[in-house]
Amino acid sequence: MSSAERLIESTRELLWERGYTGTSPKEIQRRAGAGQGSMYHHFAGKPDLALAAINRTAEEMRAKAEAGFTVPGTAMERITGYLRRERDVLKGCPIGRLTQDPEVMADPGLRAPVEQTLSWLRDRIAEVLEEGRERGELAPGLDPRTTAATVVAVLQGGYVLARAAESTAPFEQAITGVLDLLAAHTSRPAAG
Amino acid sequence: MSSAERLIESTRELLWERGYTGTSPKEIQRRAGAGQGSMYHHFAGKPDLALAAINRTAEEMRAKAEAGFTVPGTAMERITGYLRRERDVLKGCPIGRLTQDPEVMADPGLRAPVEQTLSWLRDRIAEVLEEGRERGELAPGLDPRTTAATVVAVLQGGYVLARAAESTAPFEQAITGVLDLLAAHTSRPAAG
């Protein structure tokens, strides 16, 4: 790996573990095994390097989510698959956690990929739900837009509960709860 | 206000705004208008002072939530009242945000009040839902435990979405979405 690559990957790890405010350029250099000169040769500074790291994490997150949404199945199956996918629950969401980082939120350039990723996710889930409604799988009264916001919020809040409890149990409960609530809005198959 | 009080209140503000990792003893002293000698006279150090601040915030959060849960009304009305209560949405939850703070999560003493508050909240909402089920207001199939985890997760995740978007809109959507999902599980009143 080139030193620019190592710097980006080390920054991604540190942002996830310690956040932006809690990570110093020195720590990034140490983890990347790169000197200060190398870091400032490749990147204008910590914000520039963090932006490269956040953009890459955001792209990965979208690609993984999209892979779940495009599988065959009912809307309910695709949403379930997405929510039940294996995750590093106790580490939390590498994008969502940045919303608690005061220096990321204060920098419009760093906040933009966080906003875009979470807003894309809501849009994408709303589309899946809308498709389900059009195919008659979901009750016509279900609002795709607000339900999608609920689904993404449950995921993000589930991480908060799991981290507080140092256990994945409340995350799993929150996911089960929202899927059970949603299940009542699926159209029952005609009796065979 | 005594200087000990000013130190606690300043720490509460800074924990909410910048988190624990992002707040230095110097910043606390500056905001409190207290010297280093005063801070170390009253508190053993930053963790000790932060614990006093977190405990007070946790107590306030519980008291406010409890006030909402003990009002008369159906379970659905009480949960709605709790979720729709006026909040400083863009600042997020002063307790939930600490789960993203690496130094708080690494310190069992500081993590304890965060864990206890969120776990108390889940228990309390599960009780309200259980009461609603016993009174026949909610469908017998509704699981109070997982549904309570979902409700708390929606709230915590709603803050994440609002902060990312710099707008309360996705928070409001997530709350509306979960209340609409829950409404389908309320027992319809007998036709008059």
mmCIF file of C-alpha atoms in Angstrom:
data_model
loop_
_atom_site.group_PDB
_atom_site.id
_atom_site.type_symbol
_atom_site.label_atom_id
_atom_site.label_comp_id
_atom_site.label_asym_id
_atom_site.label_seq_id
_atom_site.Cartn_x
_atom_site.Cartn_y
_atom_site.Cartn_z
ATOM 1 C CA MET A 1 0.000 0.000 0.000
ATOM 2 C CA SER A 2 1.286 3.461 -0.819
ATOM 3 C CA SER A 3 1.725 5.848 2.079
ATOM 4 C CA ALA A 4 -1.247 7.935 0.845
ATOM 5 C CA GLU A 5 -3.372 4.765 0.986
ATOM 6 C CA ARG A 6 -2.087 3.876 4.451
ATOM 7 C CA LEU A 7 -2.873 7.389 5.661
ATOM 8 C CA ILE A 8 -6.456 7.164 4.361
ATOM 9 C CA GLU A 9 -7.042 3.690 5.825
ATOM 10 C CA SER A 10 -5.560 4.656 9.205
ATOM 11 C CA THR A 11 -7.713 7.773 9.288
ATOM 12 C CA ARG A 12 -10.831 5.692 8.529
ATOM 13 C CA GLU A 13 -10.044 3.403 11.474
ATOM 14 C CA LEU A 14 -9.319 6.270 13.848
ATOM 15 C CA LEU A 15 -12.447 8.184 12.824
ATOM 16 C CA TRP A 16 -14.523 5.107 13.601
ATOM 17 C CA GLU A 17 -12.759 4.390 16.907
ATOM 18 C CA ARG A 18 -12.080 7.875 18.246
ATOM 19 C CA GLY A 19 -13.885 10.331 15.985
ATOM 20 C CA TYR A 20 -12.395 13.349 14.264
ATOM 21 C CA THR A 21 -12.131 15.633 17.286
ATOM 22 C CA GLY A 22 -10.434 12.852 19.245
ATOM 23 C CA THR A 23 -7.820 12.048 16.584
ATOM 24 C CA SER A 24 -4.591 14.021 16.225
ATOM 25 C CA PRO A 25 -2.451 14.178 13.045
ATOM 26 C CA LYS A 26 0.322 12.548 15.104
ATOM 27 C CA GLU A 27 -1.860 9.506 15.853
ATOM 28 C CA ILE A 28 -2.753 9.136 12.188
ATOM 29 C CA GLN A 29 0.914 9.269 11.187
ATOM 30 C CA ARG A 30 1.833 6.740 13.873
ATOM 31 C CA ARG A 31 -0.829 4.255 12.810
ATOM 32 C CA ALA A 32 -0.026 4.724 9.111
ATOM 33 C CA GLY A 33 3.695 4.426 9.743
ATOM 34 C CA ALA A 34 4.110 7.660 7.778
ATOM 35 C CA GLY A 35 5.991 10.812 8.690
ATOM 36 C CA GLN A 36 4.604 14.307 8.988
ATOM 37 C CA GLY A 37 6.296 15.254 5.708
ATOM 38 C CA SER A 38 4.568 12.393 3.894
ATOM 39 C CA MET A 39 1.164 13.339 5.304
ATOM 40 C CA TYR A 40 1.466 16.976 4.255
ATOM 41 C CA HIS A 41 2.901 15.980 0.880
ATOM 42 C CA HIS A 42 -0.242 13.983 0.056
ATOM 43 C CA PHE A 43 -2.882 15.966 1.937
ATOM 44 C CA ALA A 44 -3.328 19.650 2.743
ATOM 45 C CA GLY A 45 -4.013 18.753 6.378
ATOM 46 C CA LYS A 46 -6.220 16.761 8.736
ATOM 47 C CA PRO A 47 -9.540 18.015 7.213
ATOM 48 C CA ASP A 48 -8.419 17.104 3.689
ATOM 49 C CA LEU A 49 -7.298 13.632 4.742
ATOM 50 C CA ALA A 50 -10.455 13.120 6.807
ATOM 51 C CA LEU A 51 -12.584 14.061 3.803
ATOM 52 C CA ALA A 52 -10.874 11.386 1.686
ATOM 53 C CA ALA A 53 -11.436 8.866 4.501
ATOM 54 C CA ILE A 54 -15.107 9.810 5.054
ATOM 55 C CA ASN A 55 -15.841 9.737 1.309
ATOM 56 C CA ARG A 56 -14.416 6.246 1.016
ATOM 57 C CA THR A 57 -16.366 4.982 4.039
ATOM 58 C CA ALA A 58 -19.543 6.569 2.651
ATOM 59 C CA GLU A 59 -19.047 4.892 -0.747
ATOM 60 C CA GLU A 60 -18.534 1.494 0.885
ATOM 61 C CA MET A 61 -21.616 1.953 3.038
ATOM 62 C CA ARG A 62 -23.763 2.817 0.011
ATOM 63 C CA ALA A 63 -22.400 -0.079 -2.048
ATOM 64 C CA LYS A 64 -23.142 -2.583 0.748
ATOM 65 C CA ALA A 65 -26.642 -1.213 1.298
ATOM 66 C CA GLU A 66 -27.390 -1.123 -2.433
ATOM 67 C CA ALA A 67 -26.307 -4.772 -2.762
ATOM 68 C CA GLY A 68 -28.962 -5.631 -0.147
ATOM 69 C CA PHE A 69 -31.725 -3.584 -1.755
ATOM 70 C CA THR A 70 -31.287 -4.980 -5.264
ATOM 71 C CA VAL A 71 -31.716 -8.671 -4.356
ATOM 72 C CA PRO A 72 -34.950 -10.335 -5.468
ATOM 73 C CA GLY A 73 -37.757 -10.609 -2.928
ATOM 74 C CA THR A 74 -40.596 -8.612 -1.455
ATOM 75 C CA ALA A 75 -40.005 -5.141 -0.020
ATOM 76 C CA MET A 76 -40.339 -6.627 3.448
ATOM 77 C CA GLU A 77 -37.735 -9.294 2.687
ATOM 78 C CA ARG A 78 -35.297 -6.737 1.305
ATOM 79 C CA ILE A 79 -35.723 -4.402 4.294
ATOM 80 C CA THR A 80 -35.373 -7.375 6.656
ATOM 81 C CA GLY A 81 -32.233 -8.532 4.854
ATOM 82 C CA TYR A 82 -30.756 -5.060 5.080
ATOM 83 C CA LEU A 83 -31.544 -4.665 8.805
ATOM 84 C CA ARG A 84 -30.467 -8.196 9.722
ATOM 85 C CA ARG A 85 -27.221 -8.082 7.766
ATOM 86 C CA GLU A 86 -24.110 -8.863 9.789
ATOM 87 C CA ARG A 87 -22.736 -5.699 11.324
ATOM 88 C CA ASP A 88 -20.062 -4.647 13.754
ATOM 89 C CA VAL A 89 -22.820 -3.397 16.068
ATOM 90 C CA LEU A 90 -20.708 -2.399 19.069
ATOM 91 C CA LYS A 91 -18.479 -0.209 16.896
ATOM 92 C CA GLY A 92 -21.551 1.644 15.666
ATOM 93 C CA CYS A 93 -22.049 3.243 12.270
ATOM 94 C CA PRO A 94 -18.870 4.873 10.931
ATOM 95 C CA ILE A 95 -20.968 7.578 9.244
ATOM 96 C CA GLY A 96 -23.704 8.100 11.856
ATOM 97 C CA ARG A 97 -21.194 8.451 14.696
ATOM 98 C CA LEU A 98 -19.728 11.533 12.970
ATOM 99 C CA THR A 99 -22.932 13.466 13.686
ATOM 100 C CA GLN A 100 -21.789 13.566 17.336
ATOM 101 C CA ASP A 101 -18.434 15.001 16.349
ATOM 102 C CA PRO A 102 -18.515 18.756 16.902
ATOM 103 C CA GLU A 103 -15.672 19.549 14.480
ATOM 104 C CA VAL A 104 -17.178 17.441 11.673
ATOM 105 C CA MET A 105 -20.583 19.091 12.109
ATOM 106 C CA ALA A 106 -18.971 22.556 12.143
ATOM 107 C CA ASP A 107 -17.181 21.938 8.806
ATOM 108 C CA PRO A 108 -19.642 21.982 5.862
ATOM 109 C CA GLY A 109 -17.203 20.033 3.674
ATOM 110 C CA LEU A 110 -16.924 17.176 6.180
ATOM 111 C CA ARG A 111 -20.620 17.212 7.066
ATOM 112 C CA ALA A 112 -21.721 16.962 3.406
ATOM 113 C CA PRO A 113 -20.877 13.259 2.846
ATOM 114 C CA VAL A 114 -22.490 12.377 6.211
ATOM 115 C CA GLU A 115 -25.686 14.191 5.245
ATOM 116 C CA GLN A 116 -25.715 12.790 1.701
ATOM 117 C CA THR A 117 -25.189 9.197 2.798
ATOM 118 C CA LEU A 118 -27.958 9.191 5.400
ATOM 119 C CA SER A 119 -30.315 11.052 3.103
ATOM 120 C CA TRP A 120 -29.562 8.634 0.218
ATOM 121 C CA LEU A 121 -30.307 5.732 2.576
ATOM 122 C CA ARG A 122 -33.695 7.177 3.519
ATOM 123 C CA ASP A 123 -34.536 7.785 -0.155
ATOM 124 C CA ARG A 124 -33.496 4.292 -1.148
ATOM 125 C CA ILE A 125 -35.545 2.598 1.595
ATOM 126 C CA ALA A 126 -38.525 4.807 0.697
ATOM 127 C CA GLU A 127 -38.205 3.541 -2.913
ATOM 128 C CA VAL A 128 -38.144 -0.094 -1.781
ATOM 129 C CA LEU A 129 -41.264 0.509 0.351
ATOM 130 C CA GLU A 130 -42.978 2.357 -2.504
ATOM 131 C CA GLU A 131 -42.283 -0.595 -4.831
ATOM 132 C CA GLY A 132 -43.773 -2.917 -2.222
ATOM 133 C CA ARG A 133 -46.867 -0.759 -2.035
ATOM 134 C CA GLU A 134 -47.260 -0.670 -5.820
ATOM 135 C CA ARG A 135 -46.955 -4.458 -5.986
ATOM 136 C CA GLY A 136 -49.637 -4.770 -3.322
ATOM 137 C CA GLU A 137 -47.265 -6.290 -0.757
ATOM 138 C CA LEU A 138 -47.673 -3.409 1.680
ATOM 139 C CA ALA A 139 -50.790 -1.703 2.954
ATOM 140 C CA PRO A 140 -51.683 1.367 0.859
ATOM 141 C CA GLY A 141 -51.858 3.481 4.043
ATOM 142 C CA LEU A 142 -48.155 3.001 4.791
ATOM 143 C CA ASP A 143 -46.204 6.211 4.105
ATOM 144 C CA PRO A 144 -42.888 5.187 2.454
ATOM 145 C CA ARG A 145 -41.183 8.478 3.350
ATOM 146 C CA THR A 146 -41.825 8.568 7.116
ATOM 147 C CA THR A 147 -41.444 4.784 7.427
ATOM 148 C CA ALA A 148 -38.037 4.972 5.732
ATOM 149 C CA ALA A 149 -36.925 7.661 8.199
ATOM 150 C CA THR A 150 -38.100 5.373 11.024
ATOM 151 C CA VAL A 151 -36.164 2.394 9.655
ATOM 152 C CA VAL A 152 -32.913 4.361 9.329
ATOM 153 C CA ALA A 153 -33.440 5.940 12.767
ATOM 154 C CA VAL A 154 -33.974 2.513 14.384
ATOM 155 C CA LEU A 155 -30.681 1.348 12.934
ATOM 156 C CA GLN A 156 -28.768 4.432 14.041
ATOM 157 C CA GLY A 157 -30.432 4.485 17.462
ATOM 158 C CA GLY A 158 -29.944 0.735 17.831
ATOM 159 C CA TYR A 159 -26.197 1.325 17.678
ATOM 160 C CA VAL A 160 -26.515 3.943 20.433
ATOM 161 C CA LEU A 161 -28.381 1.483 22.686
ATOM 162 C CA ALA A 162 -25.912 -1.327 21.972
ATOM 163 C CA ARG A 163 -22.898 0.826 22.720
ATOM 164 C CA ALA A 164 -24.442 2.075 25.973
ATOM 165 C CA ALA A 165 -25.211 -1.499 27.072
ATOM 166 C CA GLU A 166 -21.966 -2.979 25.678
ATOM 167 C CA SER A 167 -24.225 -5.646 24.213
ATOM 168 C CA THR A 168 -25.844 -6.247 20.851
ATOM 169 C CA ALA A 169 -29.109 -7.298 22.576
ATOM 170 C CA PRO A 170 -30.910 -3.919 22.550
ATOM 171 C CA PHE A 171 -29.896 -3.423 18.898
ATOM 172 C CA GLU A 172 -31.441 -6.784 17.995
ATOM 173 C CA GLN A 173 -34.558 -5.960 20.017
ATOM 174 C CA ALA A 174 -35.009 -2.605 18.291
ATOM 175 C CA ILE A 175 -34.700 -4.262 14.850
ATOM 176 C CA THR A 176 -37.113 -7.060 15.800
ATOM 177 C CA GLY A 177 -39.552 -4.474 17.150
ATOM 178 C CA VAL A 178 -39.665 -2.386 13.987
ATOM 179 C CA LEU A 179 -39.912 -5.461 11.743
ATOM 180 C CA ASP A 180 -42.841 -6.750 13.826
ATOM 181 C CA LEU A 181 -44.533 -3.365 13.579
ATOM 182 C CA LEU A 182 -43.969 -3.346 9.810
ATOM 183 C CA ALA A 183 -45.237 -6.912 9.414
ATOM 184 C CA ALA A 184 -48.711 -5.777 10.448
ATOM 185 C CA HIS A 185 -48.711 -3.572 7.359
ATOM 186 C CA THR A 186 -47.980 -6.328 4.886
ATOM 187 C CA SER A 187 -50.896 -7.589 2.871
ATOM 188 C CA ARG A 188 -51.821 -11.101 3.886
ATOM 189 C CA PRO A 189 -51.567 -13.610 1.037
ATOM 190 C CA ALA A 190 -54.933 -14.837 -0.164
ATOM 191 C CA ALA A 191 -55.866 -18.096 1.559
ATOM 192 C CA GLY A 192 -54.587 -20.936 -0.617
ATOM 193 C CA MET B 1 -23.881 29.915 42.179
ATOM 194 C CA SER B 2 -20.921 28.414 44.002
ATOM 195 C CA SER B 3 -17.840 27.652 41.951
ATOM 196 C CA ALA B 4 -18.486 23.887 42.324
ATOM 197 C CA GLU B 5 -21.966 24.469 40.843
ATOM 198 C CA ARG B 6 -20.576 26.604 38.021
ATOM 199 C CA LEU B 7 -18.019 23.892 37.242
ATOM 200 C CA ILE B 8 -20.720 21.204 37.053
ATOM 201 C CA GLU B 9 -23.034 23.315 34.892
ATOM 202 C CA SER B 10 -20.221 24.333 32.541
ATOM 203 C CA THR B 11 -19.155 20.716 32.207
ATOM 204 C CA ARG B 12 -22.730 19.682 31.366
ATOM 205 C CA GLU B 13 -22.856 22.283 28.592
ATOM 206 C CA LEU B 14 -19.458 21.323 27.191
ATOM 207 C CA LEU B 15 -20.223 17.583 27.304
ATOM 208 C CA TRP B 16 -23.363 18.250 25.285
ATOM 209 C CA GLU B 17 -21.655 20.580 22.807
ATOM 210 C CA ARG B 18 -18.226 19.006 22.417
ATOM 211 C CA GLY B 19 -18.292 15.668 24.240
ATOM 212 C CA TYR B 20 -15.887 14.468 26.900
ATOM 213 C CA THR B 21 -12.939 13.660 24.636
ATOM 214 C CA GLY B 22 -13.275 17.090 22.998
ATOM 215 C CA THR B 23 -13.359 19.065 26.256
ATOM 216 C CA SER B 24 -10.214 20.061 28.141
ATOM 217 C CA PRO B 25 -10.045 20.976 31.850
ATOM 218 C CA LYS B 26 -8.877 24.453 30.720
ATOM 219 C CA GLU B 27 -12.089 24.968 28.694
ATOM 220 C CA ILE B 28 -14.224 23.945 31.650
ATOM 221 C CA GLN B 29 -12.394 26.358 33.939
ATOM 222 C CA ARG B 30 -12.710 29.160 31.382
ATOM 223 C CA ARG B 31 -16.465 28.668 30.933
ATOM 224 C CA ALA B 32 -17.039 28.328 34.685
ATOM 225 C CA GLY B 33 -14.882 31.357 35.440
ATOM 226 C CA ALA B 34 -13.023 29.177 37.953
ATOM 227 C CA GLY B 35 -9.310 28.628 38.354
ATOM 228 C CA GLN B 36 -7.435 25.350 38.194
ATOM 229 C CA GLY B 37 -6.978 25.410 41.987
ATOM 230 C CA SER B 38 -10.738 25.718 42.493
ATOM 231 C CA MET B 39 -11.481 22.855 40.110
ATOM 232 C CA TYR B 40 -9.037 20.491 41.828
ATOM 233 C CA HIS B 41 -10.218 21.630 45.260
ATOM 234 C CA HIS B 42 -13.780 20.502 44.492
ATOM 235 C CA PHE B 43 -13.133 17.564 42.139
ATOM 236 C CA ALA B 44 -10.408 14.947 41.873
ATOM 237 C CA GLY B 45 -10.093 15.665 38.148
ATOM 238 C CA LYS B 46 -11.945 15.775 34.835
ATOM 239 C CA PRO B 47 -13.483 12.255 35.193
ATOM 240 C CA ASP B 48 -14.827 13.071 38.681
ATOM 241 C CA LEU B 49 -16.324 16.365 37.512
ATOM 242 C CA ALA B 50 -17.733 14.739 34.363
ATOM 243 C CA LEU B 51 -19.392 12.056 36.481
ATOM 244 C CA ALA B 52 -21.160 14.710 38.582
ATOM 245 C CA ALA B 53 -22.272 16.446 35.360
ATOM 246 C CA ILE B 54 -23.476 13.241 33.657
ATOM 247 C CA ASN B 55 -25.345 12.103 36.780
ATOM 248 C CA ARG B 56 -27.191 15.397 36.973
ATOM 249 C CA THR B 57 -28.096 15.324 33.275
ATOM 250 C CA ALA B 58 -29.272 11.720 33.615
ATOM 251 C CA GLU B 59 -31.479 12.602 36.612
ATOM 252 C CA GLU B 60 -33.059 15.500 34.718
ATOM 253 C CA MET B 61 -33.678 13.317 31.690
ATOM 254 C CA ARG B 62 -35.391 10.654 33.810
ATOM 255 C CA ALA B 63 -37.510 13.196 35.682
ATOM 256 C CA LYS B 64 -38.716 14.784 32.427
ATOM 257 C CA ALA B 65 -39.493 11.409 30.863
ATOM 258 C CA GLU B 66 -41.254 10.169 34.003
ATOM 259 C CA ALA B 67 -43.434 13.303 34.057
ATOM 260 C CA GLY B 68 -44.595 12.394 30.542
ATOM 261 C CA PHE B 69 -45.271 8.736 31.324
ATOM 262 C CA THR B 70 -47.348 9.374 34.452
ATOM 263 C CA VAL B 71 -49.951 11.648 32.814
ATOM 264 C CA PRO B 72 -53.435 10.191 32.352
ATOM 265 C CA GLY B 73 -54.296 8.763 28.955
ATOM 266 C CA THR B 74 -53.918 5.624 26.905
ATOM 267 C CA ALA B 75 -50.510 4.008 26.425
ATOM 268 C CA MET B 76 -50.508 5.353 22.868
ATOM 269 C CA GLU B 77 -51.254 8.886 24.083
ATOM 270 C CA ARG B 78 -48.487 8.733 26.681
ATOM 271 C CA ILE B 79 -45.910 7.398 24.201
ATOM 272 C CA THR B 80 -47.010 10.020 21.675
ATOM 273 C CA GLY B 81 -46.731 12.769 24.284
ATOM 274 C CA TYR B 82 -43.261 11.591 25.213
ATOM 275 C CA LEU B 83 -42.042 11.405 21.602
ATOM 276 C CA ARG B 84 -43.662 14.692 20.554
ATOM 277 C CA ARG B 85 -42.443 16.652 23.566
ATOM 278 C CA GLU B 86 -40.496 19.790 22.743
ATOM 279 C CA ARG B 87 -36.814 18.977 22.408
ATOM 280 C CA ASP B 88 -33.609 20.650 21.353
ATOM 281 C CA VAL B 89 -33.429 18.222 18.435
ATOM 282 C CA LEU B 90 -30.369 19.614 16.671
ATOM 283 C CA LYS B 91 -28.302 19.435 19.855
ATOM 284 C CA GLY B 92 -29.181 15.745 20.165
ATOM 285 C CA CYS B 93 -29.554 13.736 23.357
ATOM 286 C CA PRO B 94 -27.035 14.754 26.051
ATOM 287 C CA ILE B 95 -26.886 11.134 27.260
ATOM 288 C CA GLY B 96 -27.096 9.261 23.954
ATOM 289 C CA ARG B 97 -24.331 11.349 22.386
ATOM 290 C CA LEU B 98 -21.899 10.079 25.029
ATOM 291 C CA THR B 99 -22.065 6.579 23.505
ATOM 292 C CA GLN B 100 -19.971 7.987 20.625
ATOM 293 C CA ASP B 101 -17.372 9.328 23.037
ATOM 294 C CA PRO B 102 -14.451 6.874 23.144
ATOM 295 C CA GLU B 103 -13.156 8.010 26.538
ATOM 296 C CA VAL B 104 -16.597 7.824 28.172
ATOM 297 C CA MET B 105 -17.185 4.323 26.800
ATOM 298 C CA ALA B 106 -13.719 3.217 27.974
ATOM 299 C CA ASP B 107 -14.398 4.361 31.566
ATOM 300 C CA PRO B 108 -16.861 2.018 33.355
ATOM 301 C CA GLY B 109 -17.722 4.720 35.916
ATOM 302 C CA LEU B 110 -18.706 7.233 33.243
ATOM 303 C CA ARG B 111 -20.464 4.662 31.054
ATOM 304 C CA ALA B 112 -22.639 3.392 33.928
ATOM 305 C CA PRO B 113 -25.077 6.350 34.116
ATOM 306 C CA VAL B 114 -25.376 6.336 30.301
ATOM 307 C CA GLU B 115 -26.236 2.641 30.288
ATOM 308 C CA GLN B 116 -28.601 2.919 33.272
ATOM 309 C CA THR B 117 -30.527 5.873 31.847
ATOM 310 C CA LEU B 118 -31.136 4.295 28.433
ATOM 311 C CA SER B 119 -31.973 0.960 29.975
ATOM 312 C CA TRP B 120 -34.386 2.603 32.466
ATOM 313 C CA LEU B 121 -36.055 4.373 29.534
ATOM 314 C CA ARG B 122 -36.586 1.105 27.666
ATOM 315 C CA ASP B 123 -38.002 -0.546 30.807
ATOM 316 C CA ARG B 124 -40.325 2.371 31.502
ATOM 317 C CA ILE B 125 -41.708 2.444 27.942
ATOM 318 C CA ALA B 126 -42.133 -1.342 28.025
ATOM 319 C CA GLU B 127 -44.213 -0.897 31.212
ATOM 320 C CA VAL B 128 -46.412 1.731 29.583
ATOM 321 C CA LEU B 129 -46.959 -0.577 26.579
ATOM 322 C CA GLU B 130 -47.655 -3.532 28.870
ATOM 323 C CA GLU B 131 -50.285 -1.484 30.729
ATOM 324 C CA GLY B 132 -51.861 -0.599 27.394
ATOM 325 C CA ARG B 133 -51.981 -4.248 26.453
ATOM 326 C CA GLU B 134 -53.538 -5.248 29.766
ATOM 327 C CA ARG B 135 -56.205 -2.563 29.377
ATOM 328 C CA GLY B 136 -56.955 -3.873 25.908
ATOM 329 C CA GLU B 137 -55.774 -0.677 24.184
ATOM 330 C CA LEU B 138 -52.999 -2.442 22.306
ATOM 331 C CA ALA B 139 -53.062 -5.637 20.283
ATOM 332 C CA PRO B 140 -52.109 -8.685 22.378
ATOM 333 C CA GLY B 141 -49.478 -9.640 19.768
ATOM 334 C CA LEU B 142 -47.433 -6.489 20.400
ATOM 335 C CA ASP B 143 -44.231 -7.301 22.311
ATOM 336 C CA PRO B 144 -43.695 -4.499 24.877
ATOM 337 C CA ARG B 145 -39.977 -5.256 25.257
ATOM 338 C CA THR B 146 -38.879 -5.123 21.602
ATOM 339 C CA THR B 147 -41.312 -2.316 20.813
ATOM 340 C CA ALA B 148 -39.859 -0.231 23.651
ATOM 341 C CA ALA B 149 -36.338 -0.765 22.275
ATOM 342 C CA THR B 150 -37.631 0.370 18.868
ATOM 343 C CA VAL B 151 -39.214 3.517 20.328
ATOM 344 C CA VAL B 152 -36.036 4.545 22.176
ATOM 345 C CA ALA B 153 -33.910 3.717 19.112
ATOM 346 C CA VAL B 154 -36.122 5.860 16.854
ATOM 347 C CA LEU B 155 -35.625 8.782 19.203
ATOM 348 C CA GLN B 156 -31.859 8.340 19.432
ATOM 349 C CA GLY B 157 -31.509 7.680 15.703
ATOM 350 C CA GLY B 158 -33.837 10.581 14.899
ATOM 351 C CA TYR B 159 -31.310 12.901 16.533
ATOM 352 C CA VAL B 160 -28.556 11.411 14.363
ATOM 353 C CA LEU B 161 -30.578 12.067 11.179
ATOM 354 C CA ALA B 162 -31.490 15.602 12.276
ATOM 355 C CA ARG B 163 -27.904 16.514 13.077
ATOM 356 C CA ALA B 164 -26.672 15.112 9.755
ATOM 357 C CA ALA B 165 -29.307 17.117 7.856
ATOM 358 C CA GLU B 166 -29.044 20.213 10.073
ATOM 359 C CA SER B 167 -32.839 20.080 10.110
ATOM 360 C CA THR B 168 -35.457 18.713 12.475
ATOM 361 C CA ALA B 169 -37.449 17.318 9.494
ATOM 362 C CA PRO B 170 -36.015 13.756 9.438
ATOM 363 C CA PHE B 171 -36.436 13.544 13.226
ATOM 364 C CA GLU B 172 -40.121 14.480 12.890
ATOM 365 C CA GLN B 173 -40.556 11.998 10.032
ATOM 366 C CA ALA B 174 -38.991 9.157 12.017
ATOM 367 C CA ILE B 175 -41.310 9.885 14.982
ATOM 368 C CA THR B 176 -44.387 10.137 12.737
ATOM 369 C CA GLY B 177 -43.389 6.892 11.047
ATOM 370 C CA VAL B 178 -43.104 4.874 14.245
ATOM 371 C CA LEU B 179 -46.326 6.329 15.677
ATOM 372 C CA ASP B 180 -48.170 5.407 12.450
ATOM 373 C CA LEU B 181 -46.750 1.879 12.636
ATOM 374 C CA LEU B 182 -47.827 1.626 16.294
ATOM 375 C CA ALA B 183 -51.300 3.000 15.569
ATOM 376 C CA ALA B 184 -52.058 -0.113 13.508
ATOM 377 C CA HIS B 185 -51.593 -2.128 16.705
ATOM 378 C CA THR B 186 -54.117 -0.190 18.759
ATOM 379 C CA SER B 187 -57.449 -1.829 19.281
ATOM 380 C CA ARG B 188 -60.163 -0.009 17.383
ATOM 381 C CA PRO B 189 -62.916 1.321 19.638
ATOM 382 C CA ALA B 190 -66.153 -0.604 19.286
ATOM 383 C CA ALA B 191 -68.443 1.120 16.800
ATOM 384 C CA GLY B 192 -70.811 3.440 18.700
#
